[in-house]
Amino acid sequence: MEIDNWDEYRTAYQVARLRTVSAAAEVLGVHHATVIRHIDSLEGKLGAKLFQRHARGYTPTEAGEDLLTVAAATEDQLTQLAGRIHGRGASVSGDLIVTCLPQMSPLMARTITKYQADNPDIRAELIVDTRPLRLEYGEAHVALRAGAPGDDLDNIVQELAKMPMGLYAHKDYVFRHGPLKGMEDIPNHRFCRMSTLNLRAPFMRWMGEHVPEENVVYKCSDTNTVQDGVIAGAGIGFLPSYIGNAHPDMKEMLPSEQSWSSTFWCVTHVDLHRTAKVHSFVTFLKEEAKGWGDL
């Protein structure tokens, strides 16, 4: 479908963003009747409703939300392009969206805060999610991912760090059940893990291979809830070593093995990789990550 009605898409984007015809008309510098005409025309051409009309304004439908996501990414990329063309590409400012897995959240909070101290014009958003966000649609500028690096040719993938993992239990658990006295003692203990093991994660694969199902007494939806269960004393489980070692009540149950470590990757989209804010943040992030293995 050839797009020959850019003004209508731009109008729909502003209505989806601002939720009222009058606000969109003010931003666009047109009469509100023009906004309504553009919306009606675009919905007719697409054969889908973009908005639910009500007394308080316009609420995007699922199709309208899709338009908002794509248009926002397009606007961001056009803004970056304009900055480069006009020589303002060196400015490190604006919105920076970073996504990471739950177990990375504390490290990323520290990293982003330190980065903003040097770059106060950056407005950061950290999205913690186990699903990979679509960088090509601008859902995030920088992604931290674990496991296989992926083979999307539109993404720039760089190894960031190897995150040591350890097998820990709360001191109250150790008081009640005793320490783990080697591999042969595993059947005598209680364990916490994710409900669905991701066998691409080496520590989860180890858990699946060495801990009998009947000894898993506490299953969780994600790594953060595993951490909560271990800290609550529900059983023995894997935590990032930087969390387990820093917690005063955590006791390491077995010596950490290098094979348990997870490899984390920094992923950026090729269209945004060399923009000032993304390049600046990734450079800072890679330097910070050098010390993560020692925490």
Short mmCIF file of C-alpha atoms in Angstrom, two decimals:
data_model
loop_
_atom_site.label_atom_id
_atom_site.label_comp_id
_atom_site.label_asym_id
_atom_site.label_seq_id
_atom_site.Cartn_x
_atom_site.Cartn_y
_atom_site.Cartn_z
CA MET A 1 0.00 0.00 0.00
CA GLU A 2 1.61 3.25 -1.15
CA ILE A 3 1.49 6.06 1.39
CA ASP A 4 0.60 9.37 -0.23
CA ASN A 5 -1.16 10.99 2.73
CA TRP A 6 1.59 11.79 5.22
CA ASP A 7 -0.38 14.70 6.67
CA GLU A 8 -3.16 12.37 7.71
CA TYR A 9 -0.76 10.04 9.49
CA ARG A 10 0.86 13.00 11.22
CA THR A 11 -2.57 14.21 12.33
CA ALA A 12 -3.54 10.75 13.62
CA TYR A 13 -0.26 10.52 15.53
CA GLN A 14 -0.89 13.82 17.32
CA VAL A 15 -4.47 12.82 18.19
CA ALA A 16 -3.24 9.46 19.54
CA ARG A 17 -0.55 11.23 21.56
CA LEU A 18 -2.66 14.10 22.91
CA ARG A 19 -6.06 12.33 23.02
CA THR A 20 -8.11 15.37 21.91
CA VAL A 21 -8.85 16.98 18.55
CA SER A 22 -8.38 20.51 19.91
CA ALA A 23 -4.92 19.79 21.34
CA ALA A 24 -3.81 18.12 18.10
CA ALA A 25 -5.14 21.04 16.06
CA GLU A 26 -3.19 23.51 18.22
CA VAL A 27 0.07 21.58 17.84
CA LEU A 28 -0.41 21.18 14.08
CA GLY A 29 -1.58 24.77 13.56
CA VAL A 30 -4.77 23.75 11.74
CA HIS A 31 -8.50 24.03 12.35
CA HIS A 32 -10.10 21.25 14.39
CA ALA A 33 -12.33 20.43 11.41
CA THR A 34 -9.18 19.61 9.42
CA VAL A 35 -8.09 17.17 12.13
CA ILE A 36 -11.47 15.41 12.06
CA ARG A 37 -11.42 15.27 8.25
CA HIS A 38 -7.91 13.74 8.26
CA ILE A 39 -8.89 11.08 10.80
CA ASP A 40 -12.06 10.12 8.96
CA SER A 41 -10.19 9.95 5.66
CA LEU A 42 -7.35 7.82 7.04
CA GLU A 43 -9.73 5.39 8.77
CA GLY A 44 -11.59 5.02 5.48
CA LYS A 45 -8.40 4.27 3.54
CA LEU A 46 -7.14 1.79 6.15
CA GLY A 47 -10.51 0.16 6.64
CA ALA A 48 -10.10 0.25 10.41
CA LYS A 49 -11.11 2.42 13.34
CA LEU A 50 -8.12 4.18 14.88
CA PHE A 51 -10.02 5.83 17.74
CA GLN A 52 -12.97 5.42 20.05
CA ARG A 53 -14.79 8.76 20.20
CA HIS A 54 -16.26 9.88 23.52
CA ALA A 55 -17.12 13.09 25.33
CA ARG A 56 -13.66 13.44 26.90
CA GLY A 57 -11.74 12.97 23.68
CA TYR A 58 -10.31 10.26 21.45
CA THR A 59 -8.93 6.95 22.81
CA PRO A 60 -6.74 4.91 20.41
CA THR A 61 -7.96 1.46 19.46
CA GLU A 62 -5.46 -1.38 19.08
CA ALA A 63 -4.82 -0.16 15.53
CA GLY A 64 -4.42 3.38 16.87
CA GLU A 65 -1.89 2.21 19.45
CA ASP A 66 0.09 0.47 16.69
CA LEU A 67 0.10 3.72 14.71
CA LEU A 68 1.24 5.64 17.80
CA THR A 69 4.17 3.24 18.40
CA VAL A 70 5.42 3.32 14.82
CA ALA A 71 4.89 7.08 14.42
CA ALA A 72 6.72 7.83 17.68
CA ALA A 73 9.70 5.78 16.50
CA THR A 74 9.60 7.53 13.14
CA GLU A 75 9.50 10.95 14.79
CA ASP A 76 12.49 10.02 16.96
CA GLN A 77 14.50 8.86 13.97
CA LEU A 78 13.60 11.97 11.96
CA THR A 79 14.61 14.15 14.92
CA GLN A 80 17.98 12.38 15.04
CA LEU A 81 18.36 12.81 11.28
CA ALA A 82 17.58 16.52 11.48
CA GLY A 83 20.13 16.88 14.27
CA ARG A 84 22.84 15.24 12.18
CA ILE A 85 22.00 17.29 9.09
CA HIS A 86 22.05 20.57 10.99
CA GLY A 87 25.19 19.74 12.93
CA ARG A 88 23.47 19.19 16.25
CA GLY A 89 24.11 15.45 16.33
CA ALA A 90 26.80 15.89 18.96
CA SER A 91 24.28 17.02 21.55
CA VAL A 92 23.65 14.36 24.22
CA SER A 93 20.10 15.12 25.28
CA GLY A 94 16.50 13.96 25.03
CA ASP A 95 14.80 10.67 25.81
CA LEU A 96 16.85 7.49 26.24
CA ILE A 97 14.93 4.22 26.54
CA VAL A 98 16.83 1.21 27.91
CA THR A 99 15.42 -2.28 28.37
CA CYS A 100 16.89 -5.14 30.39
CA LEU A 101 16.03 -8.39 32.12
CA PRO A 102 14.81 -8.28 35.74
CA GLN A 103 18.11 -9.50 37.24
CA MET A 104 19.92 -6.61 35.55
CA SER A 105 17.66 -3.89 36.93
CA PRO A 106 19.76 -2.91 39.99
CA LEU A 107 22.93 -2.62 37.90
CA MET A 108 21.19 -0.63 35.20
CA ALA A 109 19.63 1.73 37.75
CA ARG A 110 23.12 2.54 39.06
CA THR A 111 24.59 2.86 35.57
CA ILE A 112 21.85 5.14 34.24
CA THR A 113 21.99 7.34 37.34
CA LYS A 114 25.76 7.78 37.00
CA TYR A 115 25.37 8.50 33.29
CA GLN A 116 22.74 11.16 33.96
CA ALA A 117 25.06 12.84 36.46
CA ASP A 118 27.40 13.52 33.53
CA ASN A 119 24.57 14.13 31.04
CA PRO A 120 21.80 15.99 32.91
CA ASP A 121 19.81 16.69 29.73
CA ILE A 122 19.08 12.98 29.25
CA ARG A 123 15.59 11.80 30.30
CA ALA A 124 15.91 8.06 30.89
CA GLU A 125 13.29 5.33 30.88
CA LEU A 126 14.20 1.81 32.06
CA ILE A 127 11.86 -0.95 30.86
CA VAL A 128 12.34 -4.23 32.73
CA ASP A 129 10.89 -7.07 30.67
CA THR A 130 11.71 -10.67 29.80
CA ARG A 131 10.42 -10.24 26.23
CA PRO A 132 12.72 -8.68 23.64
CA LEU A 133 11.40 -5.23 22.73
CA ARG A 134 11.34 -4.26 19.04
CA LEU A 135 14.22 -1.87 18.55
CA GLU A 136 13.24 -1.31 14.92
CA TYR A 137 9.98 0.28 16.12
CA GLY A 138 11.68 2.48 18.69
CA GLU A 139 10.34 0.57 21.71
CA ALA A 140 13.87 0.96 23.14
CA HIS A 141 17.15 2.56 22.09
CA VAL A 142 19.44 0.14 23.95
CA ALA A 143 18.68 -3.44 25.00
CA LEU A 144 20.54 -5.74 27.38
CA ARG A 145 19.88 -9.37 26.50
CA ALA A 146 21.13 -12.71 27.78
CA GLY A 147 21.83 -16.02 26.10
CA ALA A 148 22.37 -16.26 22.35
CA PRO A 149 23.19 -12.88 20.75
CA GLY A 150 20.67 -13.25 17.94
CA ASP A 151 21.23 -12.90 14.21
CA ASP A 152 19.11 -9.89 13.22
CA LEU A 153 21.20 -8.06 10.63
CA ASP A 154 19.52 -4.76 11.52
CA ASN A 155 20.95 -4.87 15.06
CA ILE A 156 24.45 -4.09 16.34
CA VAL A 157 25.28 -6.72 18.99
CA GLN A 158 28.24 -6.37 21.38
CA GLU A 159 29.23 -8.66 24.23
CA LEU A 160 28.86 -6.64 27.40
CA ALA A 161 29.75 -8.82 30.37
CA LYS A 162 29.68 -12.29 31.86
CA MET A 163 27.50 -12.21 34.96
CA PRO A 164 28.63 -14.67 37.67
CA MET A 165 25.81 -16.64 39.31
CA GLY A 166 25.88 -18.32 42.72
CA LEU A 167 23.80 -20.82 44.66
CA TYR A 168 22.53 -19.14 47.83
CA ALA A 169 20.22 -19.65 50.79
CA HIS A 170 19.05 -17.37 53.60
CA LYS A 171 20.70 -17.87 56.99
CA ASP A 172 17.29 -18.85 58.43
CA TYR A 173 17.03 -21.66 55.87
CA VAL A 174 20.53 -22.86 56.83
CA PHE A 175 19.53 -22.75 60.52
CA ARG A 176 16.47 -24.93 59.84
CA HIS A 177 17.90 -27.36 57.28
CA GLY A 178 21.66 -27.10 57.59
CA PRO A 179 24.18 -26.22 54.86
CA LEU A 180 24.41 -28.00 51.53
CA LYS A 181 27.24 -30.51 52.03
CA GLY A 182 28.19 -31.08 48.43
CA MET A 183 26.39 -32.51 45.43
CA GLU A 184 25.46 -35.73 47.20
CA ASP A 185 23.46 -33.73 49.74
CA ILE A 186 21.12 -32.17 47.13
CA PRO A 187 18.28 -34.73 47.71
CA ASN A 188 18.13 -33.59 51.36
CA HIS A 189 17.41 -29.94 50.55
CA ARG A 190 14.69 -27.64 49.25
CA PHE A 191 15.17 -25.52 46.14
CA CYS A 192 13.68 -22.45 44.42
CA ARG A 193 13.70 -21.98 40.65
CA MET A 194 11.69 -20.64 37.74
CA SER A 195 8.61 -22.62 36.75
CA THR A 196 9.90 -22.97 33.18
CA LEU A 197 13.62 -23.54 32.86
CA ASN A 198 15.33 -21.66 30.06
CA LEU A 199 17.95 -24.22 29.11
CA ARG A 200 19.96 -21.57 27.24
CA ALA A 201 20.87 -20.15 30.67
CA PRO A 202 23.74 -22.31 32.01
CA PHE A 203 22.69 -22.04 35.68
CA MET A 204 19.12 -23.07 34.87
CA ARG A 205 20.41 -26.01 32.84
CA TRP A 206 22.53 -27.07 35.85
CA MET A 207 19.48 -26.85 38.11
CA GLY A 208 17.45 -29.01 35.73
CA GLU A 209 20.20 -31.61 35.47
CA HIS A 210 21.16 -31.92 39.15
CA VAL A 211 18.13 -31.06 41.29
CA PRO A 212 15.31 -33.65 41.33
CA GLU A 213 11.85 -32.24 40.62
CA GLU A 214 10.56 -33.38 44.02
CA ASN A 215 13.15 -31.19 45.73
CA VAL A 216 11.89 -28.05 43.97
CA VAL A 217 9.37 -26.74 46.52
CA TYR A 218 9.09 -23.12 45.34
CA LYS A 219 8.59 -22.22 41.67
CA CYS A 220 8.46 -18.67 40.36
CA SER A 221 7.50 -16.81 37.21
CA ASP A 222 10.80 -14.97 36.75
CA THR A 223 14.28 -14.51 38.19
CA ASN A 224 13.26 -11.63 40.44
CA THR A 225 10.63 -13.74 42.20
CA VAL A 226 13.18 -16.54 42.59
CA GLN A 227 15.37 -13.97 44.32
CA ASP A 228 12.47 -12.97 46.58
CA GLY A 229 11.84 -16.61 47.50
CA VAL A 230 15.49 -17.31 48.33
CA ILE A 231 15.73 -14.14 50.45
CA ALA A 232 12.52 -15.17 52.25
CA GLY A 233 14.12 -18.49 53.18
CA ALA A 234 11.95 -20.73 50.97
CA GLY A 235 14.94 -22.71 49.74
CA ILE A 236 18.24 -22.74 47.88
CA GLY A 237 18.38 -20.92 44.55
CA PHE A 238 20.51 -19.08 42.05
CA LEU A 239 21.12 -15.35 42.42
CA PRO A 240 23.46 -13.03 40.55
CA SER A 241 26.63 -13.09 42.64
CA TYR A 242 26.60 -9.31 43.01
CA ILE A 243 23.24 -9.58 44.79
CA GLY A 244 24.02 -12.66 46.87
CA ASN A 245 27.42 -11.41 48.01
CA ALA A 246 26.04 -8.00 49.00
CA HIS A 247 23.13 -9.34 51.07
CA PRO A 248 24.11 -9.76 54.74
CA ASP A 249 21.80 -12.75 55.29
CA MET A 250 22.75 -14.77 52.21
CA LYS A 251 24.98 -17.83 52.53
CA GLU A 252 26.68 -19.38 49.51
CA MET A 253 25.82 -23.08 49.36
CA LEU A 254 28.42 -24.26 46.82
CA PRO A 255 31.49 -22.60 45.33
CA SER A 256 30.43 -20.62 42.26
CA GLU A 257 31.30 -22.26 38.95
CA GLN A 258 32.40 -20.24 35.95
CA SER A 259 30.11 -22.38 33.76
CA TRP A 260 27.08 -20.93 35.59
CA SER A 261 27.80 -17.42 34.31
CA SER A 262 25.37 -15.75 31.93
CA THR A 263 26.64 -13.72 28.98
CA PHE A 264 24.91 -10.38 28.51
CA TRP A 265 24.80 -8.52 25.22
CA CYS A 266 24.27 -4.87 24.39
CA VAL A 267 21.96 -4.55 21.40
CA THR A 268 21.23 -1.39 19.40
CA HIS A 269 19.48 -0.85 16.08
CA VAL A 270 21.73 0.02 13.17
CA ASP A 271 19.76 3.21 12.42
CA LEU A 272 20.32 4.64 15.90
CA HIS A 273 23.64 3.09 16.88
CA ARG A 274 25.74 6.10 15.87
CA THR A 275 23.42 8.81 17.16
CA ALA A 276 25.02 10.92 19.85
CA LYS A 277 22.98 9.79 22.84
CA VAL A 278 23.03 6.07 21.98
CA HIS A 279 26.73 6.01 21.14
CA SER A 280 27.55 8.01 24.27
CA PHE A 281 25.48 5.78 26.56
CA VAL A 282 26.75 2.51 25.08
CA THR A 283 30.36 3.67 25.48
CA PHE A 284 29.65 4.54 29.12
CA LEU A 285 27.79 1.26 29.68
CA LYS A 286 30.63 -0.87 28.31
CA GLU A 287 33.12 0.85 30.61
CA GLU A 288 30.85 0.31 33.65
CA ALA A 289 30.28 -3.34 32.74
CA LYS A 290 34.00 -4.10 33.02
CA GLY A 291 33.64 -4.06 36.81
CA TRP A 292 30.41 -6.06 37.12
CA GLY A 293 32.15 -9.42 37.38
CA ASP A 294 34.02 -8.22 40.48
CA LEU A 295 30.96 -7.12 42.47
#
